[in-house]
């Protein structure tokens, strides 16, 4: 694996303009790259992240496969069957109707395209269908490891359900995100994973079934998330953030338009 140097990564405003707006970083890691800024998680940076461990405590960042429940966007509900022998000498199990995006997930670079039949680095729908470009297995084979930075935007905004309505299209601005980073006393390092705590999931788990049912209907979801604007794109790029994971449905504010 080629380990790129961020010294040659241009600032956002120095990237070439893209045809339909914004800037394009396609080709910076080679014409066939399918990893994007995860390329910044080099062996040296992974080793440095490992040296930050002090207590050895572990925290699961996954939700159960039945949360959200019912699944948002009316995806199907997973069916889990436990299979045992007559004498109960062993157990197996089976998942049916499993939607990988129904619960905790990583969206690959094949999830959403820039334009019709145009995905990251110029990959086409045929490339993705064939599994040759941008699909999640490209990340799985190289692995995802590095420093994670927790930004508690929930606390910065006064708490979900109190300081703001998490079930509204409340856009988190780049200025607010950076203020929360400064409050945490951290500086971005190349290849960091941003852990964004919006408070949405905790709020969601406190809601009655009827509220959850209503949110699952097509077109009904409203949720806090990162702003859909060039200021946010500029901020994340210039911070050299490799990935963003969050506790809200879509990372970005929803609806998307």
Coordinates of C-alpha atoms in Angstrom, one line a residue, residues 103-237:
X103 CA -28.7 -0.2 12.0
X104 CA -25.0 0.7 12.6
X105 CA -23.2 0.9 9.3
X106 CA -20.4 2.4 7.3
X107 CA -21.5 4.0 4.0
X108 CA -19.1 3.2 1.3
X109 CA -18.0 5.4 -1.5
X110 CA -20.5 3.6 -3.6
X111 CA -23.5 4.7 -1.6
X112 CA -24.2 8.0 -3.2
X113 CA -22.8 9.3 -6.4
X114 CA -21.8 12.8 -7.5
X115 CA -24.0 12.6 -10.5
X116 CA -25.8 9.9 -12.5
X117 CA -23.3 7.1 -13.1
X118 CA -20.5 9.1 -11.5
X119 CA -19.1 8.0 -8.2
X120 CA -15.9 8.8 -6.3
X121 CA -12.8 8.9 -8.6
X122 CA -15.0 8.5 -11.7
X123 CA -16.3 5.0 -10.9
X124 CA -19.4 4.0 -12.8
X125 CA -22.5 2.0 -11.8
X126 CA -21.1 -1.0 -13.6
X127 CA -17.8 -0.8 -11.6
X128 CA -19.8 -0.8 -8.4
X129 CA -22.1 -3.6 -9.5
X130 CA -19.1 -5.7 -10.4
X131 CA -17.5 -4.9 -7.0
X132 CA -14.3 -3.5 -8.6
X133 CA -14.5 0.1 -7.4
X134 CA -15.6 1.9 -4.2
X135 CA -17.5 -0.9 -2.5
X136 CA -17.2 -1.5 1.2
X137 CA -14.9 -4.5 0.9
X138 CA -12.1 -2.2 -0.3
X139 CA -12.1 -0.6 3.2
X140 CA -12.6 -4.0 4.9
X141 CA -9.5 -5.5 3.3
X142 CA -7.3 -2.6 4.2
X143 CA -8.9 -2.1 7.6
X144 CA -9.9 1.1 9.4
X145 CA -7.6 2.0 12.3
X146 CA -6.4 5.3 13.8
X147 CA -7.1 8.1 16.2
X148 CA -10.7 8.9 17.0
X149 CA -11.8 12.3 18.2
X150 CA -15.1 12.6 20.1
X151 CA -16.9 15.9 19.5
X152 CA -19.9 16.3 21.8
X153 CA -22.0 18.7 19.9
X154 CA -25.0 17.5 22.0
X155 CA -23.5 19.1 25.1
X156 CA -22.3 22.2 23.1
X157 CA -25.8 22.9 22.0
X158 CA -27.4 22.4 25.4
X159 CA -28.7 18.8 25.1
X160 CA -31.1 17.0 22.8
X161 CA -34.7 17.8 23.6
X162 CA -33.7 20.8 25.7
X163 CA -31.2 23.0 24.0
X164 CA -32.4 21.9 20.5
X165 CA -34.9 19.5 18.9
X166 CA -33.0 16.5 17.5
X167 CA -36.0 15.6 15.4
X168 CA -35.8 18.8 13.4
X169 CA -33.5 19.6 10.4
X170 CA -31.1 21.5 12.7
X171 CA -27.9 22.1 10.7
X172 CA -24.6 22.0 12.7
X173 CA -22.3 24.6 11.2
X174 CA -18.6 24.4 10.7
X175 CA -18.2 27.2 13.3
X176 CA -20.2 25.2 15.9
X177 CA -18.3 22.1 15.1
X178 CA -14.9 23.8 15.6
X179 CA -16.1 25.5 18.8
X180 CA -17.0 22.1 20.2
X181 CA -13.6 20.8 19.1
X182 CA -11.9 23.7 20.9
X183 CA -13.9 23.1 24.0
X184 CA -12.7 19.4 24.0
X185 CA -9.1 20.7 23.9
X186 CA -8.0 18.7 20.9
X187 CA -6.3 19.5 17.6
X188 CA -7.0 17.7 14.4
X189 CA -4.3 15.3 13.2
X190 CA -4.2 13.8 9.7
X191 CA -6.4 10.7 9.3
X192 CA -8.5 11.3 12.4
X193 CA -11.9 9.7 12.6
X194 CA -14.5 12.3 13.9
X195 CA -16.9 10.7 16.4
X196 CA -19.9 13.1 16.4
X197 CA -22.2 12.8 19.3
X198 CA -25.4 14.7 18.4
X199 CA -27.6 13.2 21.1
X200 CA -30.1 12.0 18.5
X201 CA -29.9 8.3 19.4
X202 CA -30.3 8.8 23.1
X203 CA -33.3 11.0 22.5
X204 CA -34.7 8.4 20.0
X205 CA -34.5 5.6 22.6
X206 CA -36.5 7.6 25.0
X207 CA -39.4 8.0 22.6
X208 CA -42.7 6.0 22.6
X209 CA -43.4 3.5 19.9
X210 CA -45.9 5.9 18.1
X211 CA -43.2 8.5 17.7
X212 CA -40.8 6.0 16.3
X213 CA -43.4 4.6 13.9
X214 CA -44.2 8.0 12.6
X215 CA -40.5 8.7 12.0
X216 CA -40.1 5.5 10.0
X217 CA -42.6 6.5 7.4
X218 CA -41.2 7.6 4.0
X219 CA -40.5 11.3 3.9
X220 CA -41.3 11.8 7.6
X221 CA -37.8 11.8 9.0
X222 CA -36.3 15.0 10.3
X223 CA -33.0 15.0 12.1
X224 CA -30.1 17.1 13.3
X225 CA -26.8 16.7 11.4
X226 CA -23.8 18.4 9.8
X227 CA -24.7 21.3 7.5
X228 CA -24.9 20.6 3.7
X229 CA -22.7 23.5 2.6
X230 CA -19.3 24.2 1.2
X231 CA -18.1 25.7 4.5
X232 CA -18.5 22.2 6.1
X233 CA -16.8 20.5 3.1
X234 CA -13.9 23.0 3.4
X235 CA -13.6 22.5 7.2
X236 CA -13.5 18.7 7.1
X237 CA -11.1 18.6 4.1

